[in-house]
Amino acid sequence: LQLVESGGGLVQAGGSLRLSCAASGSDFDRYAIGWFRQVPGKEREGASCIGRSGDITFYADSVKGRFTVSRDNIKNTVDLQMNSLKPEDTGVYYCAAVLGNPCLYMNEYQSFFTSWGQGTQVTVSS
């Protein structure tokens, strides 16, 4: 499975961005998709994850209530709607795919995510 992110950019605090992850390859609906973010000098962290059929979602406490993840298994896409953005949301956002449904443990199972996109930069100014 190959993944490509889009939708990053520069936004003021309080603004919104919508990231999209487009997948090519077969059996997209066999994969859970996670959104991770990386800030220089900090460990990569899982922000959100959606299960294979979209019935399971996970959000880090830091984004809960502000971010919404969704997927379309016909178009092979996963979107991350980010509202009320804060400067601390700044980072490179990656989508990644994992077989099965380990969303609730996405941070513990980062090494099981086998396909990663190239990342998209999100910058939130104060």
JSON list of C-alpha atoms in Angstrom, two decimals:
[
{"chain": "A", "resi": 1, "resn": "LEU", "atom": "CA", "xyz": [0.00, 0.00, 0.00]},
{"chain": "A", "resi": 2, "resn": "GLN", "atom": "CA", "xyz": [1.39, 3.43, -0.98]},
{"chain": "A", "resi": 3, "resn": "LEU", "atom": "CA", "xyz": [0.22, 6.52, 0.85]},
{"chain": "A", "resi": 4, "resn": "VAL", "atom": "CA", "xyz": [0.38, 10.21, -0.09]},
{"chain": "A", "resi": 5, "resn": "GLU", "atom": "CA", "xyz": [-0.61, 13.03, 2.25]},
{"chain": "A", "resi": 6, "resn": "SER", "atom": "CA", "xyz": [-1.88, 16.44, 1.21]},
{"chain": "A", "resi": 7, "resn": "GLY", "atom": "CA", "xyz": [-3.53, 19.46, 2.74]},
{"chain": "A", "resi": 8, "resn": "GLY", "atom": "CA", "xyz": [-0.89, 20.82, 5.06]},
{"chain": "A", "resi": 9, "resn": "GLY", "atom": "CA", "xyz": [-0.06, 24.49, 5.26]},
{"chain": "A", "resi": 10, "resn": "LEU", "atom": "CA", "xyz": [0.23, 27.60, 7.41]},
{"chain": "A", "resi": 11, "resn": "VAL", "atom": "CA", "xyz": [-2.74, 28.68, 9.48]},
{"chain": "A", "resi": 12, "resn": "GLN", "atom": "CA", "xyz": [-3.34, 31.03, 12.37]},
{"chain": "A", "resi": 13, "resn": "ALA", "atom": "CA", "xyz": [-4.23, 29.70, 15.79]},
{"chain": "A", "resi": 14, "resn": "GLY", "atom": "CA", "xyz": [-7.93, 28.92, 15.94]},
{"chain": "A", "resi": 15, "resn": "GLY", "atom": "CA", "xyz": [-8.06, 28.08, 12.27]},
{"chain": "A", "resi": 16, "resn": "SER", "atom": "CA", "xyz": [-8.73, 24.80, 10.48]},
{"chain": "A", "resi": 17, "resn": "LEU", "atom": "CA", "xyz": [-7.00, 22.49, 8.05]},
{"chain": "A", "resi": 18, "resn": "ARG", "atom": "CA", "xyz": [-8.10, 19.28, 6.41]},
{"chain": "A", "resi": 19, "resn": "LEU", "atom": "CA", "xyz": [-5.44, 16.68, 5.69]},
{"chain": "A", "resi": 20, "resn": "SER", "atom": "CA", "xyz": [-6.02, 13.89, 3.23]},
{"chain": "A", "resi": 21, "resn": "CYS", "atom": "CA", "xyz": [-4.26, 10.56, 2.84]},
{"chain": "A", "resi": 22, "resn": "ALA", "atom": "CA", "xyz": [-4.68, 8.88, -0.55]},
{"chain": "A", "resi": 23, "resn": "ALA", "atom": "CA", "xyz": [-3.84, 5.20, -0.86]},
{"chain": "A", "resi": 24, "resn": "SER", "atom": "CA", "xyz": [-2.94, 3.18, -3.90]},
{"chain": "A", "resi": 25, "resn": "GLY", "atom": "CA", "xyz": [-2.68, -0.57, -3.93]},
{"chain": "A", "resi": 26, "resn": "SER", "atom": "CA", "xyz": [-5.03, -3.35, -3.07]},
{"chain": "A", "resi": 27, "resn": "ASP", "atom": "CA", "xyz": [-7.07, -4.29, -0.04]},
{"chain": "A", "resi": 28, "resn": "PHE", "atom": "CA", "xyz": [-7.29, -0.81, 1.43]},
{"chain": "A", "resi": 29, "resn": "ASP", "atom": "CA", "xyz": [-10.14, -1.93, 3.68]},
{"chain": "A", "resi": 30, "resn": "ARG", "atom": "CA", "xyz": [-7.86, -4.45, 5.40]},
{"chain": "A", "resi": 31, "resn": "TYR", "atom": "CA", "xyz": [-5.80, -1.63, 6.88]},
{"chain": "A", "resi": 32, "resn": "ALA", "atom": "CA", "xyz": [-6.34, 0.69, 9.79]},
{"chain": "A", "resi": 33, "resn": "ILE", "atom": "CA", "xyz": [-4.91, 4.14, 9.06]},
{"chain": "A", "resi": 34, "resn": "GLY", "atom": "CA", "xyz": [-3.17, 6.28, 11.62]},
{"chain": "A", "resi": 35, "resn": "TRP", "atom": "CA", "xyz": [-2.15, 9.92, 11.62]},
{"chain": "A", "resi": 36, "resn": "PHE", "atom": "CA", "xyz": [1.12, 10.60, 13.39]},
{"chain": "A", "resi": 37, "resn": "ARG", "atom": "CA", "xyz": [2.91, 13.88, 13.90]},
{"chain": "A", "resi": 38, "resn": "GLN", "atom": "CA", "xyz": [6.56, 14.71, 14.39]},
{"chain": "A", "resi": 39, "resn": "VAL", "atom": "CA", "xyz": [8.01, 17.82, 15.94]},
{"chain": "A", "resi": 40, "resn": "PRO", "atom": "CA", "xyz": [11.79, 18.31, 15.80]},
{"chain": "A", "resi": 41, "resn": "GLY", "atom": "CA", "xyz": [13.37, 17.23, 19.04]},
{"chain": "A", "resi": 42, "resn": "LYS", "atom": "CA", "xyz": [10.33, 15.26, 20.16]},
{"chain": "A", "resi": 43, "resn": "GLU", "atom": "CA", "xyz": [9.19, 11.71, 19.69]},
{"chain": "A", "resi": 44, "resn": "ARG", "atom": "CA", "xyz": [6.71, 10.97, 16.96]},
{"chain": "A", "resi": 45, "resn": "GLU", "atom": "CA", "xyz": [3.25, 10.68, 18.46]},
{"chain": "A", "resi": 46, "resn": "GLY", "atom": "CA", "xyz": [-0.01, 9.24, 17.29]},
{"chain": "A", "resi": 47, "resn": "ALA", "atom": "CA", "xyz": [-2.69, 11.87, 16.86]},
{"chain": "A", "resi": 48, "resn": "SER", "atom": "CA", "xyz": [-5.58, 9.84, 15.49]},
{"chain": "A", "resi": 49, "resn": "CYS", "atom": "CA", "xyz": [-6.42, 6.49, 13.96]},
{"chain": "A", "resi": 50, "resn": "ILE", "atom": "CA", "xyz": [-9.38, 4.94, 12.19]},
{"chain": "A", "resi": 51, "resn": "GLY", "atom": "CA", "xyz": [-10.19, 1.26, 11.90]},
{"chain": "A", "resi": 52, "resn": "ARG", "atom": "CA", "xyz": [-10.71, -0.71, 8.73]},
{"chain": "A", "resi": 53, "resn": "SER", "atom": "CA", "xyz": [-14.41, -0.01, 8.38]},
{"chain": "A", "resi": 54, "resn": "GLY", "atom": "CA", "xyz": [-14.38, 3.33, 10.17]},
{"chain": "A", "resi": 55, "resn": "ASP", "atom": "CA", "xyz": [-16.23, 2.04, 13.22]},
{"chain": "A", "resi": 56, "resn": "ILE", "atom": "CA", "xyz": [-13.24, 2.39, 15.52]},
{"chain": "A", "resi": 57, "resn": "THR", "atom": "CA", "xyz": [-11.51, 5.71, 16.02]},
{"chain": "A", "resi": 58, "resn": "PHE", "atom": "CA", "xyz": [-8.81, 6.88, 18.38]},
{"chain": "A", "resi": 59, "resn": "TYR", "atom": "CA", "xyz": [-7.75, 10.37, 19.33]},
{"chain": "A", "resi": 60, "resn": "ALA", "atom": "CA", "xyz": [-4.88, 11.50, 21.48]},
{"chain": "A", "resi": 61, "resn": "ASP", "atom": "CA", "xyz": [-6.02, 13.53, 24.47]},
{"chain": "A", "resi": 62, "resn": "SER", "atom": "CA", "xyz": [-4.28, 16.57, 23.02]},
{"chain": "A", "resi": 63, "resn": "VAL", "atom": "CA", "xyz": [-6.53, 16.59, 19.92]},
{"chain": "A", "resi": 64, "resn": "LYS", "atom": "CA", "xyz": [-9.76, 15.10, 21.24]},
{"chain": "A", "resi": 65, "resn": "GLY", "atom": "CA", "xyz": [-12.75, 17.29, 20.49]},
{"chain": "A", "resi": 66, "resn": "ARG", "atom": "CA", "xyz": [-10.83, 19.26, 17.85]},
{"chain": "A", "resi": 67, "resn": "PHE", "atom": "CA", "xyz": [-9.79, 16.65, 15.27]},
{"chain": "A", "resi": 68, "resn": "THR", "atom": "CA", "xyz": [-12.07, 14.28, 13.36]},
{"chain": "A", "resi": 69, "resn": "VAL", "atom": "CA", "xyz": [-10.87, 11.35, 11.30]},
{"chain": "A", "resi": 70, "resn": "SER", "atom": "CA", "xyz": [-12.92, 9.75, 8.53]},
{"chain": "A", "resi": 71, "resn": "ARG", "atom": "CA", "xyz": [-12.36, 7.34, 5.67]},
{"chain": "A", "resi": 72, "resn": "ASP", "atom": "CA", "xyz": [-13.86, 6.43, 2.32]},
{"chain": "A", "resi": 73, "resn": "ASN", "atom": "CA", "xyz": [-13.14, 2.83, 1.34]},
{"chain": "A", "resi": 74, "resn": "ILE", "atom": "CA", "xyz": [-14.43, 3.44, -2.18]},
{"chain": "A", "resi": 75, "resn": "LYS", "atom": "CA", "xyz": [-12.08, 6.35, -2.87]},
{"chain": "A", "resi": 76, "resn": "ASN", "atom": "CA", "xyz": [-9.29, 4.83, -0.73]},
{"chain": "A", "resi": 77, "resn": "THR", "atom": "CA", "xyz": [-8.84, 7.99, 1.28]},
{"chain": "A", "resi": 78, "resn": "VAL", "atom": "CA", "xyz": [-8.62, 8.98, 4.92]},
{"chain": "A", "resi": 79, "resn": "ASP", "atom": "CA", "xyz": [-9.16, 12.57, 6.00]},
{"chain": "A", "resi": 80, "resn": "LEU", "atom": "CA", "xyz": [-8.22, 14.37, 9.17]},
{"chain": "A", "resi": 81, "resn": "GLN", "atom": "CA", "xyz": [-10.27, 17.48, 9.86]},
{"chain": "A", "resi": 82, "resn": "MET", "atom": "CA", "xyz": [-8.37, 19.70, 12.28]},
{"chain": "A", "resi": 83, "resn": "ASN", "atom": "CA", "xyz": [-10.26, 22.55, 13.94]},
{"chain": "A", "resi": 84, "resn": "SER", "atom": "CA", "xyz": [-9.33, 25.06, 16.65]},
{"chain": "A", "resi": 85, "resn": "LEU", "atom": "CA", "xyz": [-5.69, 24.58, 15.81]},
{"chain": "A", "resi": 86, "resn": "LYS", "atom": "CA", "xyz": [-3.04, 25.53, 18.33]},
{"chain": "A", "resi": 87, "resn": "PRO", "atom": "CA", "xyz": [0.64, 26.38, 17.87]},
{"chain": "A", "resi": 88, "resn": "GLU", "atom": "CA", "xyz": [1.50, 23.11, 19.58]},
{"chain": "A", "resi": 89, "resn": "ASP", "atom": "CA", "xyz": [-0.19, 21.25, 16.71]},
{"chain": "A", "resi": 90, "resn": "THR", "atom": "CA", "xyz": [2.69, 22.35, 14.47]},
{"chain": "A", "resi": 91, "resn": "GLY", "atom": "CA", "xyz": [4.65, 19.49, 12.97]},
{"chain": "A", "resi": 92, "resn": "VAL", "atom": "CA", "xyz": [4.96, 17.09, 10.07]},
{"chain": "A", "resi": 93, "resn": "TYR", "atom": "CA", "xyz": [1.92, 14.88, 9.80]},
{"chain": "A", "resi": 94, "resn": "TYR", "atom": "CA", "xyz": [2.21, 11.38, 8.41]},
{"chain": "A", "resi": 95, "resn": "CYS", "atom": "CA", "xyz": [-0.44, 8.86, 7.58]},
{"chain": "A", "resi": 96, "resn": "ALA", "atom": "CA", "xyz": [0.47, 5.22, 7.99]},
{"chain": "A", "resi": 97, "resn": "ALA", "atom": "CA", "xyz": [-1.21, 1.88, 7.42]},
{"chain": "A", "resi": 98, "resn": "VAL", "atom": "CA", "xyz": [-1.35, -1.22, 9.55]},
{"chain": "A", "resi": 99, "resn": "LEU", "atom": "CA", "xyz": [-3.07, -4.53, 8.96]},
{"chain": "A", "resi": 100, "resn": "GLY", "atom": "CA", "xyz": [-5.75, -5.27, 11.50]},
{"chain": "A", "resi": 101, "resn": "ASN", "atom": "CA", "xyz": [-7.29, -2.88, 14.00]},
{"chain": "A", "resi": 102, "resn": "PRO", "atom": "CA", "xyz": [-4.74, -1.79, 16.61]},
{"chain": "A", "resi": 103, "resn": "CYS", "atom": "CA", "xyz": [-5.90, 1.84, 16.64]},
{"chain": "A", "resi": 104, "resn": "LEU", "atom": "CA", "xyz": [-6.43, 1.97, 20.39]},
{"chain": "A", "resi": 105, "resn": "TYR", "atom": "CA", "xyz": [-2.75, 1.11, 20.83]},
{"chain": "A", "resi": 106, "resn": "MET", "atom": "CA", "xyz": [-1.33, 3.08, 17.93]},
{"chain": "A", "resi": 107, "resn": "ASN", "atom": "CA", "xyz": [1.56, 4.51, 19.92]},
{"chain": "A", "resi": 108, "resn": "GLU", "atom": "CA", "xyz": [2.59, 1.20, 21.43]},
{"chain": "A", "resi": 109, "resn": "TYR", "atom": "CA", "xyz": [2.35, -0.49, 18.01]},
{"chain": "A", "resi": 110, "resn": "GLN", "atom": "CA", "xyz": [4.01, 2.19, 15.86]},
{"chain": "A", "resi": 111, "resn": "SER", "atom": "CA", "xyz": [6.48, -0.36, 14.54]},
{"chain": "A", "resi": 112, "resn": "PHE", "atom": "CA", "xyz": [3.60, -2.41, 13.12]},
{"chain": "A", "resi": 113, "resn": "PHE", "atom": "CA", "xyz": [2.60, 0.41, 10.78]},
{"chain": "A", "resi": 114, "resn": "THR", "atom": "CA", "xyz": [4.35, -0.79, 7.64]},
{"chain": "A", "resi": 115, "resn": "SER", "atom": "CA", "xyz": [3.39, 1.80, 5.03]},
{"chain": "A", "resi": 116, "resn": "TRP", "atom": "CA", "xyz": [4.10, 5.49, 5.56]},
{"chain": "A", "resi": 117, "resn": "GLY", "atom": "CA", "xyz": [3.48, 8.57, 3.50]},
{"chain": "A", "resi": 118, "resn": "GLN", "atom": "CA", "xyz": [6.09, 11.26, 2.92]},
{"chain": "A", "resi": 119, "resn": "GLY", "atom": "CA", "xyz": [4.49, 13.67, 5.37]},
{"chain": "A", "resi": 120, "resn": "THR", "atom": "CA", "xyz": [2.88, 17.09, 5.10]},
{"chain": "A", "resi": 121, "resn": "GLN", "atom": "CA", "xyz": [3.89, 20.15, 7.11]},
{"chain": "A", "resi": 122, "resn": "VAL", "atom": "CA", "xyz": [1.36, 21.85, 9.35]},
{"chain": "A", "resi": 123, "resn": "THR", "atom": "CA", "xyz": [2.35, 25.18, 10.85]},
{"chain": "A", "resi": 124, "resn": "VAL", "atom": "CA", "xyz": [0.10, 27.02, 13.27]},
{"chain": "A", "resi": 125, "resn": "SER", "atom": "CA", "xyz": [1.11, 30.58, 14.07]},
{"chain": "A", "resi": 126, "resn": "SER", "atom": "CA", "xyz": [0.19, 32.28, 17.31]}
]
